[in-house]
XYZ file of C-alpha atoms in Angstrom:
468
model
C -19.784 -19.497 -15.534
C -18.886 -21.553 -12.475
C -20.613 -20.976 -9.172
C -19.203 -20.671 -5.665
C -19.299 -23.643 -3.401
C -20.743 -22.881 0.012
C -19.168 -25.841 1.720
C -15.668 -25.177 0.425
C -14.741 -21.501 0.494
C -11.396 -22.087 -1.100
C -12.528 -23.782 -4.273
C -14.602 -23.022 -7.317
C -17.226 -25.571 -8.332
C -16.157 -27.768 -11.224
C -12.649 -26.499 -12.026
C -11.417 -27.817 -15.348
C -8.243 -29.920 -15.578
C -6.563 -26.945 -17.267
C -7.497 -24.665 -14.356
C -6.199 -27.201 -11.843
C -2.930 -27.524 -13.767
C -2.496 -23.729 -13.800
C -3.185 -23.584 -10.070
C -0.703 -26.330 -9.231
C 1.961 -24.658 -11.366
C 1.311 -21.269 -9.769
C 1.352 -22.607 -6.203
C 4.587 -24.487 -6.909
C 6.271 -21.312 -8.184
C 4.967 -19.149 -5.346
C 6.059 -21.596 -2.616
C 9.440 -22.263 -4.281
C 10.276 -18.578 -4.711
C 9.028 -17.695 -1.226
C 11.059 -20.517 0.335
C 14.200 -19.509 -1.549
C 13.727 -15.933 -0.345
C 13.522 -17.045 3.277
C 16.561 -19.305 2.856
C 18.535 -16.175 2.007
C 16.826 -14.421 4.926
C 18.018 -17.120 7.295
C 21.488 -16.980 5.776
C 21.699 -13.200 6.105
C 20.737 -13.264 9.780
C 23.125 -16.052 10.811
C 26.185 -15.386 8.630
C 27.318 -12.654 11.047
C 27.762 -15.238 13.788
C 30.156 -17.206 11.586
C 32.531 -14.239 11.208
C 32.458 -12.917 14.794
C 35.548 -14.940 15.856
C 37.513 -13.343 12.996
C 36.415 -9.832 14.018
C 37.363 -10.484 17.638
C 40.800 -11.802 16.692
C 41.779 -9.366 13.919
C 41.339 -5.601 14.344
C 42.399 -4.983 10.729
C 39.045 -6.212 9.409
C 36.645 -3.445 10.560
C 38.363 -2.140 13.678
C 38.829 -3.255 17.278
C 35.797 -5.447 18.056
C 35.352 -6.399 21.714
C 32.751 -8.926 22.928
C 30.290 -6.161 23.946
C 30.723 -4.493 20.545
C 30.234 -7.835 18.804
C 26.996 -8.338 20.729
C 25.757 -4.875 19.773
C 26.575 -5.431 16.105
C 24.633 -8.682 16.228
C 21.575 -6.929 17.600
C 21.446 -4.245 14.896
C 20.145 -6.633 12.245
C 17.461 -7.927 14.612
C 16.289 -4.394 15.353
C 16.182 -3.817 11.607
C 14.011 -6.914 11.212
C 11.607 -5.547 13.815
C 11.348 -2.189 12.029
C 11.022 -3.754 8.581
C 8.356 -6.214 9.663
C 6.165 -3.610 11.331
C 6.491 -1.175 8.414
C 5.766 -3.859 5.830
C 2.628 -5.014 7.633
C 0.523 -1.979 6.804
C 2.254 -1.266 3.500
C 1.652 -4.771 2.096
C -2.050 -4.650 2.994
C -2.333 -1.320 1.129
C -0.002 -1.567 -1.902
C 0.078 -5.352 -2.289
C 2.203 -8.332 -1.302
C 4.096 -8.624 -4.613
C 5.504 -5.078 -4.577
C 6.720 -5.376 -1.000
C 8.335 -8.781 -1.604
C 10.171 -7.629 -4.744
C 11.359 -4.513 -2.907
C 12.512 -6.659 0.035
C 14.526 -8.982 -2.255
C 16.328 -5.985 -3.753
C 16.693 -4.224 -0.388
C 18.395 -6.975 1.597
C 20.548 -8.007 -1.379
C 21.915 -4.479 -1.805
C 22.304 -4.280 1.988
C 24.414 -7.430 2.084
C 26.593 -6.202 -0.771
C 27.059 -2.829 0.905
C 27.959 -4.551 4.179
C 30.651 -6.524 2.370
C 32.545 -3.335 1.461
C 32.387 -1.668 4.875
C 35.718 -1.036 6.605
C 34.579 0.487 9.905
C 32.529 -0.728 12.858
C 30.031 2.114 12.444
C 29.482 1.467 8.741
C 29.192 -2.271 9.288
C 26.624 -1.825 12.054
C 24.570 0.650 10.037
C 24.382 -1.658 7.041
C 23.420 -4.600 9.268
C 20.467 -2.533 10.485
C 19.538 -1.518 6.931
C 19.776 -5.120 5.732
C 17.566 -6.223 8.612
C 14.779 -3.914 7.404
C 14.593 -5.839 4.121
C 14.757 -9.182 5.912
C 11.898 -8.186 8.223
C 9.755 -6.927 5.351
C 10.108 -10.246 3.549
C 9.425 -12.382 6.625
C 6.315 -10.332 7.357
C 4.861 -10.466 3.829
C 5.715 -13.964 2.641
C 3.231 -15.766 4.883
C 0.322 -13.627 3.684
C 0.980 -14.326 -0.004
C 1.555 -18.053 0.505
C -1.619 -18.371 2.605
C -3.664 -16.751 -0.158
C -2.280 -19.032 -2.876
C -2.095 -22.355 -1.013
C -5.075 -24.671 -1.594
C -7.508 -25.524 1.185
C -6.265 -28.368 3.351
C -2.610 -27.552 2.615
C -2.249 -23.965 3.831
C -0.317 -24.822 7.004
C 1.878 -27.250 5.059
C 2.675 -24.581 2.447
C 3.614 -22.078 5.159
C 5.694 -24.685 6.995
C 7.634 -25.480 3.814
C 8.157 -21.767 3.185
C 9.256 -20.758 6.701
C 11.499 -23.806 6.963
C 13.682 -21.761 4.649
C 14.860 -19.715 7.645
C 16.506 -22.603 9.576
C 17.721 -24.092 6.266
C 19.442 -20.784 5.527
C 20.929 -20.833 9.010
C 22.400 -24.270 8.359
C 23.745 -23.104 4.990
C 25.525 -20.174 6.622
C 27.285 -22.487 9.055
C 28.217 -25.070 6.417
C 29.444 -22.507 3.869
C 31.537 -20.843 6.553
C 33.194 -24.172 7.319
C 33.889 -24.758 3.623
C 34.623 -21.280 2.260
C 35.451 -18.725 4.966
C 39.210 -19.267 4.827
C 39.195 -18.996 1.026
C 36.836 -16.036 0.420
C 37.002 -14.221 3.779
C 34.129 -12.552 5.583
C 33.477 -10.181 2.697
C 32.921 -13.106 0.354
C 30.449 -14.614 2.811
C 28.414 -11.413 2.730
C 28.602 -11.175 -1.067
C 26.900 -14.575 -1.194
C 23.968 -12.942 0.598
C 23.705 -10.409 -2.249
C 23.120 -13.083 -4.923
C 19.283 -12.759 -4.893
C 19.658 -9.422 -6.702
C 20.853 -11.311 -9.796
C 18.981 -14.590 -9.334
C 15.857 -14.536 -7.178
C 14.675 -10.995 -7.990
C 14.476 -11.495 -11.800
C 12.682 -14.816 -11.356
C 10.191 -13.356 -8.895
C 9.572 -10.312 -11.119
C 8.304 -12.539 -13.926
C 6.858 -15.477 -11.983
C 5.561 -14.100 -8.654
C 1.913 -13.006 -9.114
C -0.059 -10.622 -6.950
C -2.692 -12.180 -4.701
C -6.122 -12.101 -6.412
C -7.763 -12.149 -2.984
C -5.863 -8.997 -2.006
C -6.885 -7.320 -5.274
C -10.516 -8.181 -4.570
C -10.259 -6.890 -1.004
C -9.134 -3.518 -2.411
C -12.093 -3.365 -4.801
C -9.990 -4.168 -7.896
C -12.306 -6.931 -9.082
C -11.408 -6.854 -12.761
C -7.692 -7.237 -12.000
C -8.475 -9.939 -9.457
C -10.493 -11.931 -11.997
C -7.766 -11.581 -14.625
C -5.045 -12.822 -12.223
C -7.334 -15.583 -10.955
C -8.032 -16.770 -14.489
C -4.356 -16.687 -15.471
C -3.123 -18.519 -12.371
C -6.083 -20.858 -11.792
C -6.302 -19.670 -8.163
C -9.804 -18.661 -6.952
C -10.502 -15.364 -5.232
C -11.123 -15.691 -1.507
C -12.492 -12.466 -0.089
C -14.830 -11.453 2.705
C -15.467 -8.117 1.012
C -16.012 -9.068 -2.628
C -19.403 -8.629 -4.264
C -21.740 -11.542 -4.709
C -21.199 -14.039 -7.489
C -22.203 -12.683 -10.853
C -22.717 -9.133 -9.545
C -19.677 -7.271 -10.802
C -21.406 -3.920 -10.338
C -22.281 -4.393 -6.667
C -20.471 -2.030 -4.293
C -17.473 -3.517 -2.540
C -17.620 -3.419 1.243
C -14.368 -1.785 2.287
C -12.934 -2.770 5.643
C -10.079 -1.221 7.553
C -6.772 -2.571 6.313
C -3.389 -2.985 7.975
C -2.845 -2.260 11.638
C -6.021 -0.178 11.865
C -8.033 -3.335 11.246
C -5.635 -5.518 13.208
C -6.284 -3.613 16.424
C -9.993 -3.117 15.797
C -12.711 -4.585 17.973
C -12.639 -8.006 16.318
C -8.926 -8.730 16.482
C -7.285 -6.740 19.278
C -7.241 -9.555 21.870
C -6.008 -12.403 19.635
C -3.461 -9.984 18.155
C -1.956 -9.332 21.589
C -1.938 -13.033 22.477
C -0.435 -14.089 19.141
C 2.268 -11.432 19.500
C 3.173 -12.723 22.953
C 3.170 -16.299 21.618
C 5.631 -15.335 18.901
C 7.851 -13.413 21.320
C 7.932 -16.380 23.710
C 8.791 -18.759 20.888
C 11.581 -16.524 19.584
C 13.103 -16.132 23.058
C 13.473 -19.910 23.124
C 14.795 -20.032 19.550
C 17.502 -17.430 20.099
C 18.512 -18.578 23.583
C 19.147 -22.060 22.229
C 20.744 -21.060 18.912
C 23.084 -18.665 20.722
C 23.891 -20.574 23.893
C 23.286 -24.313 23.332
C 26.855 -25.024 22.092
C 28.280 -23.140 25.091
C 25.958 -24.919 27.525
C 26.806 -28.346 26.143
C 30.490 -27.418 26.178
C 30.123 -26.675 29.891
C 28.580 -30.112 30.227
C 31.861 -31.598 28.996
C 31.332 -32.038 25.263
C 33.984 -31.077 22.720
C 33.600 -28.158 20.350
C 32.556 -30.424 17.479
C 30.177 -32.274 19.750
C 28.633 -29.032 20.954
C 28.115 -27.817 17.384
C 26.445 -31.120 16.519
C 23.739 -30.291 19.052
C 23.058 -27.062 17.141
C 22.785 -28.890 13.818
C 20.411 -31.467 15.303
C 18.350 -28.679 16.902
C 17.680 -26.968 13.554
C 17.312 -30.209 11.636
C 14.668 -31.403 14.086
C 12.827 -28.101 13.666
C 12.531 -28.446 9.887
C 11.451 -32.093 9.853
C 8.974 -31.744 12.705
C 7.412 -28.560 11.298
C 6.695 -30.254 7.979
C 5.069 -33.233 9.718
C 3.151 -31.137 12.246
C 1.840 -28.816 9.533
C -0.056 -31.724 7.978
C -1.711 -32.308 11.337
C -2.477 -28.583 11.575
C -4.245 -28.722 8.200
C -6.330 -31.647 9.416
C -7.099 -30.719 13.029
C -6.457 -26.975 13.026
C -3.221 -25.185 13.981
C -4.139 -24.267 17.560
C -4.014 -27.762 19.151
C -0.907 -28.631 17.141
C 0.948 -25.498 18.305
C -0.062 -26.268 21.909
C 1.221 -29.834 21.564
C 4.441 -28.585 19.976
C 5.138 -26.182 22.847
C 4.421 -28.993 25.347
C 6.796 -31.371 23.548
C 9.465 -28.680 23.698
C 8.884 -28.172 27.421
C 9.108 -31.890 28.196
C 12.232 -32.365 26.086
C 13.961 -29.359 27.654
C 13.387 -30.864 31.078
C 14.761 -34.206 29.843
C 18.029 -32.521 28.854
C 18.794 -32.343 32.579
C 19.159 -36.133 32.685
C 22.548 -37.807 32.586
C 21.640 -39.726 29.431
C 23.820 -41.268 26.697
C 24.815 -38.964 23.825
C 22.478 -40.614 21.315
C 19.499 -40.106 23.623
C 20.484 -36.494 24.344
C 20.646 -35.804 20.602
C 17.145 -37.226 20.259
C 15.940 -34.936 23.048
C 17.605 -31.965 21.319
C 15.871 -32.836 18.038
C 12.518 -32.761 19.851
C 13.521 -29.499 21.534
C 14.119 -28.098 18.049
C 10.665 -29.289 17.052
C 9.146 -27.605 20.095
C 10.986 -24.285 19.694
C 12.099 -23.392 16.154
C 9.558 -25.856 14.757
C 6.807 -24.256 16.835
C 7.760 -20.818 15.519
C 7.352 -22.066 11.948
C 3.876 -23.344 12.845
C 3.011 -20.007 14.501
C 3.693 -18.143 11.256
C 1.290 -20.468 9.443
C -1.268 -20.135 12.247
C -1.178 -16.345 12.030
C -1.147 -16.177 8.220
C -4.371 -18.168 8.068
C -6.037 -16.573 11.107
C -6.776 -13.100 9.749
C -8.936 -11.900 6.864
C -7.227 -10.668 3.694
C -7.363 -6.938 4.574
C -5.203 -7.388 7.671
C -3.319 -10.592 6.894
C 0.048 -8.976 6.126
C -0.284 -6.759 9.191
C -1.001 -9.862 11.293
C 2.068 -11.714 10.041
C 4.099 -8.505 10.411
C 2.961 -8.129 14.015
C 3.900 -11.743 14.699
C 7.330 -11.257 13.096
C 7.900 -7.715 14.395
C 6.616 -7.760 17.959
C 7.830 -11.332 18.269
C 11.280 -10.142 17.251
C 11.514 -8.451 20.636
C 11.801 -12.000 21.912
C 14.566 -12.610 19.373
C 16.441 -9.551 20.580
C 15.930 -10.574 24.204
C 16.814 -14.243 23.714
C 20.629 -13.970 23.610
C 20.522 -11.508 26.520
C 18.278 -13.827 28.565
C 20.706 -16.679 27.973
C 23.636 -14.456 28.912
C 21.954 -13.353 32.129
C 21.190 -16.955 33.103
C 24.797 -17.967 32.498
C 26.186 -14.868 34.214
C 23.972 -15.532 37.241
C 25.914 -18.728 37.807
C 22.931 -21.023 37.343
C 23.668 -24.667 36.729
C 22.801 -26.420 33.475
C 19.734 -28.050 35.012
C 18.370 -24.761 36.358
C 18.769 -23.037 32.973
C 16.918 -25.820 31.181
C 14.130 -25.663 33.766
C 13.745 -21.917 33.159
C 13.411 -22.637 29.433
C 10.916 -25.390 30.236
C 8.807 -22.805 32.026
C 8.927 -20.486 29.000
C 7.755 -23.270 26.678
C 4.907 -24.082 29.071
C 3.942 -20.403 29.113
C 3.832 -20.462 25.302
C 1.407 -23.406 25.390
C -0.860 -21.580 27.855
C -0.870 -18.458 25.657
C -1.876 -20.543 22.652
C -4.871 -21.904 24.540
C -6.102 -18.321 24.996
C -6.353 -17.600 21.251
C -10.059 -17.387 20.322
C -11.525 -19.201 17.345
C -10.910 -17.174 14.174
C -14.008 -15.364 12.944
C -12.578 -13.663 9.870
C -12.375 -16.848 7.845
C -16.019 -17.641 8.399
C -17.077 -14.702 6.274
C -14.705 -15.446 3.429
C -16.067 -16.932 0.271
C -14.954 -17.699 -3.235
C -15.551 -15.278 -6.079
C -16.155 -17.109 -9.347
C -14.068 -16.195 -12.344
C -15.548 -15.344 -15.721
C -13.286 -16.199 -18.652
C -12.107 -12.998 -20.335
C -9.229 -14.186 -22.476
C -7.327 -17.358 -23.288
C -5.432 -18.477 -20.218
C -1.743 -17.877 -20.290
C 0.684 -20.503 -19.154
C 2.857 -18.158 -17.183
C 2.193 -17.659 -13.504
C 3.757 -14.226 -13.629
C 2.332 -10.801 -13.048
């Protein structure tokens, strides 16, 4: 039987080549499925924006949609995300990550399909809210599962790859609307969002395993060892019994939000929630208003949209690069630096620079806003112990979503106040600076220090599948 390594809490001493191969295969499946799920999440949240002009121009679609009504309909999904994320946080720490993720795949797929057949404003808005619940549940749970399967030294990278699915899905929504909206109409665009019910859900049912660390944290050691053996992924748990002592009592700690707001975590939880909210204000102000702001600066419609594409492209590329630095130096200094880069680049957008240079600044702004938010999810997913990890990510996604709801309104208020382009960018610069200061307040994580690896005793021939 292998023994735990004190110096490396995320590895088992002397893993065999077969174990390493099983682990690599499992991690690849988990990250791929999780990323694909968040691509559809990003698509579902942004596809509404691609059909708003049609709703405003044609009352025969779902009824007479005015700009205020269009804004309200857009907010329903975001409120649903908030509700779904907060509900999923406690549920996933109690019933498991796998069950919540499979339910979320089915939930938002059915929601998108139901939205596609709505013929009234009320029905459309209700189904947008319902769909948002599934989206929020998935966003809140994915980071916890990926963090528990990713190998040491690559946890932030794995989360960055996974959460990059959200801006990738946003880009897909825009591109598919350009290519297909006239041919398939808005209903067809929403039916595309229902495809995971027939594609992703069956794959995840057979290939998405439960977290062995979560099983161990709930005292289900035999199941945890079986999953760990089958997948090649060691058990990381602060509450598991000592190596070789399967009969020792399991120390049960408060799970979900009860543990999240306990004595150990209440302060970092508040700060991390505010960090996420600040980041999402920036994300949604820019994604909603950047084309309009650049149009006011004299750029054409196509030119204004190019700024939006560069913004999200810069976020994905920078998050993947920065996540490697976060794995090496820790996420906190990297998130601080990312916020600072965003602040500096936002201030540089006030310069009368050539288009090529402005696009470069916008790419860095994307890195410091949407890219920072991707890093924050990885930061949070790896900050908390297993018993409260889903609740922590849910809090980040749920409470932070208040910033997402507020973002478009903040941008609208700044524009309605008659502020010039430079003044608006300076306000956003201040928000990014505030995000960096909040990050500096996050204390060093203590939960991870107590975590250790539980060795796995062979019980049966290892199976090749990384499924249940």
